[in-house]
Amino acid sequence: MTTGGCLCGAITFTVNGPLRPVIACHCTQCRKTSGHFVAATSAARDDITIEGEPVWYQSSDTARRGFCGICGSQLFWDGPGKALSIFAGVLNPPTGLSIAGHIYCADKGDYYEIEDSLPSVPGHDPALTTQVPD
């Protein structure tokens, strides 16, 4: 079981199942909503219990982002598929997770470099992103 929540505690959640490794997303939307790139894991929707009411922002035709309406903590990315993405920074430690790769590298900010040897792709990669973890 993994737990997490927002900065003020108004929204908490429990994951009763496996989490996918963390993927760093460098897309423009993630950078604009977070102020940097986003690091997120995911879990099967049926394994996640949310207490409190996230505010949802429809950020594209196919996805929305969930955050706390009180403290502004970004919590979730909700797109198509069987998994819900969870921003890694809102998980309570220990998580046992690590970053497994980078997506949307073509959109990354010009003020930093990706200097690790992890897989890095210019755009979306279904093998890395919101797939249900094993």
PDB file of C-alpha atoms in Angstrom:
ATOM      1  CA  MET A   1       0.000   0.000   0.000  1.00  0.00           C
ATOM      2  CA  THR A   2       1.203   3.492  -0.891  1.00  0.00           C
ATOM      3  CA  THR A   3      -0.230   6.748   0.423  1.00  0.00           C
ATOM      4  CA  GLY A   4       0.051  10.374  -0.575  1.00  0.00           C
ATOM      5  CA  GLY A   5      -1.658  13.703  -0.581  1.00  0.00           C
ATOM      6  CA  CYS A   6      -1.484  17.415  -1.125  1.00  0.00           C
ATOM      7  CA  LEU A   7       0.511  19.964   0.867  1.00  0.00           C
ATOM      8  CA  CYS A   8      -2.391  21.100   3.069  1.00  0.00           C
ATOM      9  CA  GLY A   9      -3.843  17.615   3.648  1.00  0.00           C
ATOM     10  CA  ALA A  10      -7.275  18.347   2.156  1.00  0.00           C
ATOM     11  CA  ILE A  11      -6.773  15.567  -0.408  1.00  0.00           C
ATOM     12  CA  THR A  12      -5.233  12.218   0.438  1.00  0.00           C
ATOM     13  CA  PHE A  13      -5.129   8.962  -1.457  1.00  0.00           C
ATOM     14  CA  THR A  14      -4.222   5.328  -1.051  1.00  0.00           C
ATOM     15  CA  VAL A  15      -2.917   2.983  -3.735  1.00  0.00           C
ATOM     16  CA  ASN A  16      -3.589  -0.689  -3.039  1.00  0.00           C
ATOM     17  CA  GLY A  17      -1.597  -2.133  -5.907  1.00  0.00           C
ATOM     18  CA  PRO A  18       1.655  -1.771  -7.795  1.00  0.00           C
ATOM     19  CA  LEU A  19       3.014   1.521  -9.065  1.00  0.00           C
ATOM     20  CA  ARG A  20       4.719   1.939 -12.419  1.00  0.00           C
ATOM     21  CA  PRO A  21       8.282   3.331 -12.338  1.00  0.00           C
ATOM     22  CA  VAL A  22       8.488   7.119 -12.452  1.00  0.00           C
ATOM     23  CA  ILE A  23       8.618   8.777 -15.875  1.00  0.00           C
ATOM     24  CA  ALA A  24       9.819  12.353 -16.330  1.00  0.00           C
ATOM     25  CA  CYS A  25       7.643  14.325 -18.747  1.00  0.00           C
ATOM     26  CA  HIS A  26       9.174  17.399 -20.358  1.00  0.00           C
ATOM     27  CA  CYS A  27       6.137  18.455 -22.438  1.00  0.00           C
ATOM     28  CA  THR A  28       5.111  22.096 -22.550  1.00  0.00           C
ATOM     29  CA  GLN A  29       1.904  21.487 -20.570  1.00  0.00           C
ATOM     30  CA  CYS A  30       3.748  19.735 -17.725  1.00  0.00           C
ATOM     31  CA  ARG A  31       6.381  22.457 -17.655  1.00  0.00           C
ATOM     32  CA  LYS A  32       3.781  25.235 -17.629  1.00  0.00           C
ATOM     33  CA  THR A  33       1.629  23.662 -14.911  1.00  0.00           C
ATOM     34  CA  SER A  34       4.515  22.669 -12.636  1.00  0.00           C
ATOM     35  CA  GLY A  35       7.193  25.256 -13.348  1.00  0.00           C
ATOM     36  CA  HIS A  36       9.602  22.503 -14.424  1.00  0.00           C
ATOM     37  CA  PHE A  37       9.266  18.986 -15.777  1.00  0.00           C
ATOM     38  CA  VAL A  38       6.928  16.491 -14.077  1.00  0.00           C
ATOM     39  CA  ALA A  39       7.877  13.162 -12.553  1.00  0.00           C
ATOM     40  CA  ALA A  40       4.916  10.778 -12.358  1.00  0.00           C
ATOM     41  CA  THR A  41       4.085   7.177 -11.666  1.00  0.00           C
ATOM     42  CA  SER A  42       0.753   5.480 -12.331  1.00  0.00           C
ATOM     43  CA  ALA A  43      -1.516   2.797 -10.925  1.00  0.00           C
ATOM     44  CA  ALA A  44      -4.636   0.987 -12.001  1.00  0.00           C
ATOM     45  CA  ARG A  45      -7.648   3.226 -11.391  1.00  0.00           C
ATOM     46  CA  ASP A  46      -9.394   0.518  -9.398  1.00  0.00           C
ATOM     47  CA  ASP A  47      -6.427   0.414  -6.987  1.00  0.00           C
ATOM     48  CA  ILE A  48      -6.674   4.118  -6.062  1.00  0.00           C
ATOM     49  CA  THR A  49      -8.925   5.552  -3.361  1.00  0.00           C
ATOM     50  CA  ILE A  50      -9.073   9.361  -3.170  1.00  0.00           C
ATOM     51  CA  GLU A  51     -10.354  11.204  -0.111  1.00  0.00           C
ATOM     52  CA  GLY A  52     -11.238  14.836  -0.693  1.00  0.00           C
ATOM     53  CA  GLU A  53     -12.243  16.486  -3.942  1.00  0.00           C
ATOM     54  CA  PRO A  54      -9.557  17.328  -6.472  1.00  0.00           C
ATOM     55  CA  VAL A  55     -10.259  20.159  -8.855  1.00  0.00           C
ATOM     56  CA  TRP A  56      -9.931  18.930 -12.434  1.00  0.00           C
ATOM     57  CA  TYR A  57      -8.587  21.063 -15.269  1.00  0.00           C
ATOM     58  CA  GLN A  58      -9.262  19.777 -18.790  1.00  0.00           C
ATOM     59  CA  SER A  59      -5.802  20.412 -20.267  1.00  0.00           C
ATOM     60  CA  SER A  60      -6.455  18.796 -23.662  1.00  0.00           C
ATOM     61  CA  ASP A  61      -9.138  16.958 -25.612  1.00  0.00           C
ATOM     62  CA  THR A  62      -8.028  13.675 -24.051  1.00  0.00           C
ATOM     63  CA  ALA A  63      -6.613  14.497 -20.611  1.00  0.00           C
ATOM     64  CA  ARG A  64      -7.254  16.411 -17.431  1.00  0.00           C
ATOM     65  CA  ARG A  65      -5.086  17.341 -14.457  1.00  0.00           C
ATOM     66  CA  GLY A  66      -6.171  17.013 -10.834  1.00  0.00           C
ATOM     67  CA  PHE A  67      -4.975  19.390  -8.149  1.00  0.00           C
ATOM     68  CA  CYS A  68      -5.942  20.647  -4.704  1.00  0.00           C
ATOM     69  CA  GLY A  69      -8.183  23.698  -4.893  1.00  0.00           C
ATOM     70  CA  ILE A  70      -6.879  24.925  -1.528  1.00  0.00           C
ATOM     71  CA  CYS A  71      -3.080  24.622  -1.666  1.00  0.00           C
ATOM     72  CA  GLY A  72      -2.663  24.102  -5.430  1.00  0.00           C
ATOM     73  CA  SER A  73      -0.683  20.852  -5.195  1.00  0.00           C
ATOM     74  CA  GLN A  74      -0.671  18.988  -8.494  1.00  0.00           C
ATOM     75  CA  LEU A  75      -1.708  15.408  -7.849  1.00  0.00           C
ATOM     76  CA  PHE A  76      -2.923  13.529 -10.937  1.00  0.00           C
ATOM     77  CA  TRP A  77      -2.850  13.342 -14.715  1.00  0.00           C
ATOM     78  CA  ASP A  78      -5.933  11.552 -16.026  1.00  0.00           C
ATOM     79  CA  GLY A  79      -5.827  10.422 -19.643  1.00  0.00           C
ATOM     80  CA  PRO A  80      -7.199   7.481 -21.582  1.00  0.00           C
ATOM     81  CA  GLY A  81      -6.497   3.976 -20.401  1.00  0.00           C
ATOM     82  CA  LYS A  82      -6.741   1.835 -17.314  1.00  0.00           C
ATOM     83  CA  ALA A  83      -4.250   3.803 -15.220  1.00  0.00           C
ATOM     84  CA  LEU A  84      -4.264   7.141 -13.429  1.00  0.00           C
ATOM     85  CA  SER A  85      -0.950   9.004 -13.294  1.00  0.00           C
ATOM     86  CA  ILE A  86       0.164  10.241  -9.882  1.00  0.00           C
ATOM     87  CA  PHE A  87       2.780  12.953  -9.455  1.00  0.00           C
ATOM     88  CA  ALA A  88       5.669  11.259  -7.644  1.00  0.00           C
ATOM     89  CA  GLY A  89       6.371  14.191  -5.328  1.00  0.00           C
ATOM     90  CA  VAL A  90       3.009  13.801  -3.562  1.00  0.00           C
ATOM     91  CA  LEU A  91       3.698  10.206  -2.499  1.00  0.00           C
ATOM     92  CA  ASN A  92       4.652   9.551   1.105  1.00  0.00           C
ATOM     93  CA  PRO A  93       8.041   7.845   1.450  1.00  0.00           C
ATOM     94  CA  PRO A  94       9.333   5.289   1.231  1.00  0.00           C
ATOM     95  CA  THR A  95       8.121   4.700  -2.324  1.00  0.00           C
ATOM     96  CA  GLY A  96      10.755   2.268  -3.600  1.00  0.00           C
ATOM     97  CA  LEU A  97      10.420   3.969  -6.996  1.00  0.00           C
ATOM     98  CA  SER A  98      13.001   5.389  -9.373  1.00  0.00           C
ATOM     99  CA  ILE A  99      12.936   7.292 -12.652  1.00  0.00           C
ATOM    100  CA  ALA A 100      12.892   4.921 -15.625  1.00  0.00           C
ATOM    101  CA  GLY A 101      12.900   7.351 -18.547  1.00  0.00           C
ATOM    102  CA  HIS A 102      12.023  10.689 -20.098  1.00  0.00           C
ATOM    103  CA  ILE A 103       9.253  11.598 -22.547  1.00  0.00           C
ATOM    104  CA  TYR A 104       8.582  14.696 -24.687  1.00  0.00           C
ATOM    105  CA  CYS A 105      12.271  15.570 -24.611  1.00  0.00           C
ATOM    106  CA  ALA A 106      11.859  17.632 -27.793  1.00  0.00           C
ATOM    107  CA  ASP A 107       9.795  20.090 -25.701  1.00  0.00           C
ATOM    108  CA  LYS A 108      12.154  20.328 -22.716  1.00  0.00           C
ATOM    109  CA  GLY A 109      13.178  23.689 -21.324  1.00  0.00           C
ATOM    110  CA  ASP A 110      16.294  25.309 -22.709  1.00  0.00           C
ATOM    111  CA  TYR A 111      17.739  25.941 -19.239  1.00  0.00           C
ATOM    112  CA  TYR A 112      18.600  22.320 -18.392  1.00  0.00           C
ATOM    113  CA  GLU A 113      20.019  19.171 -19.932  1.00  0.00           C
ATOM    114  CA  ILE A 114      18.935  15.563 -19.487  1.00  0.00           C
ATOM    115  CA  GLU A 115      22.239  14.085 -18.412  1.00  0.00           C
ATOM    116  CA  ASP A 116      21.377  10.564 -17.275  1.00  0.00           C
ATOM    117  CA  SER A 117      21.568   7.478 -19.491  1.00  0.00           C
ATOM    118  CA  LEU A 118      17.878   6.546 -19.127  1.00  0.00           C
ATOM    119  CA  PRO A 119      15.671   6.113 -22.204  1.00  0.00           C
ATOM    120  CA  SER A 120      14.725   9.521 -23.622  1.00  0.00           C
ATOM    121  CA  VAL A 121      12.210   9.965 -26.421  1.00  0.00           C
ATOM    122  CA  PRO A 122      11.189  13.125 -28.308  1.00  0.00           C
ATOM    123  CA  GLY A 123       7.434  12.606 -27.776  1.00  0.00           C
ATOM    124  CA  HIS A 124       4.956  10.108 -26.378  1.00  0.00           C
ATOM    125  CA  ASP A 125       6.039   6.523 -25.742  1.00  0.00           C
ATOM    126  CA  PRO A 126       3.315   4.046 -24.694  1.00  0.00           C
ATOM    127  CA  ALA A 127       5.960   1.658 -23.380  1.00  0.00           C
ATOM    128  CA  LEU A 128       7.000   4.266 -20.797  1.00  0.00           C
ATOM    129  CA  THR A 129       3.865   6.228 -19.948  1.00  0.00           C
ATOM    130  CA  THR A 130       0.467   5.526 -18.438  1.00  0.00           C
ATOM    131  CA  GLN A 131       0.395   1.785 -18.901  1.00  0.00           C
ATOM    132  CA  VAL A 132      -0.977  -0.240 -15.998  1.00  0.00           C
ATOM    133  CA  PRO A 133       1.959  -1.500 -13.934  1.00  0.00           C
ATOM    134  CA  ASP A 134       2.700  -5.207 -13.659  1.00  0.00           C
TER     135      ASP A 134
END
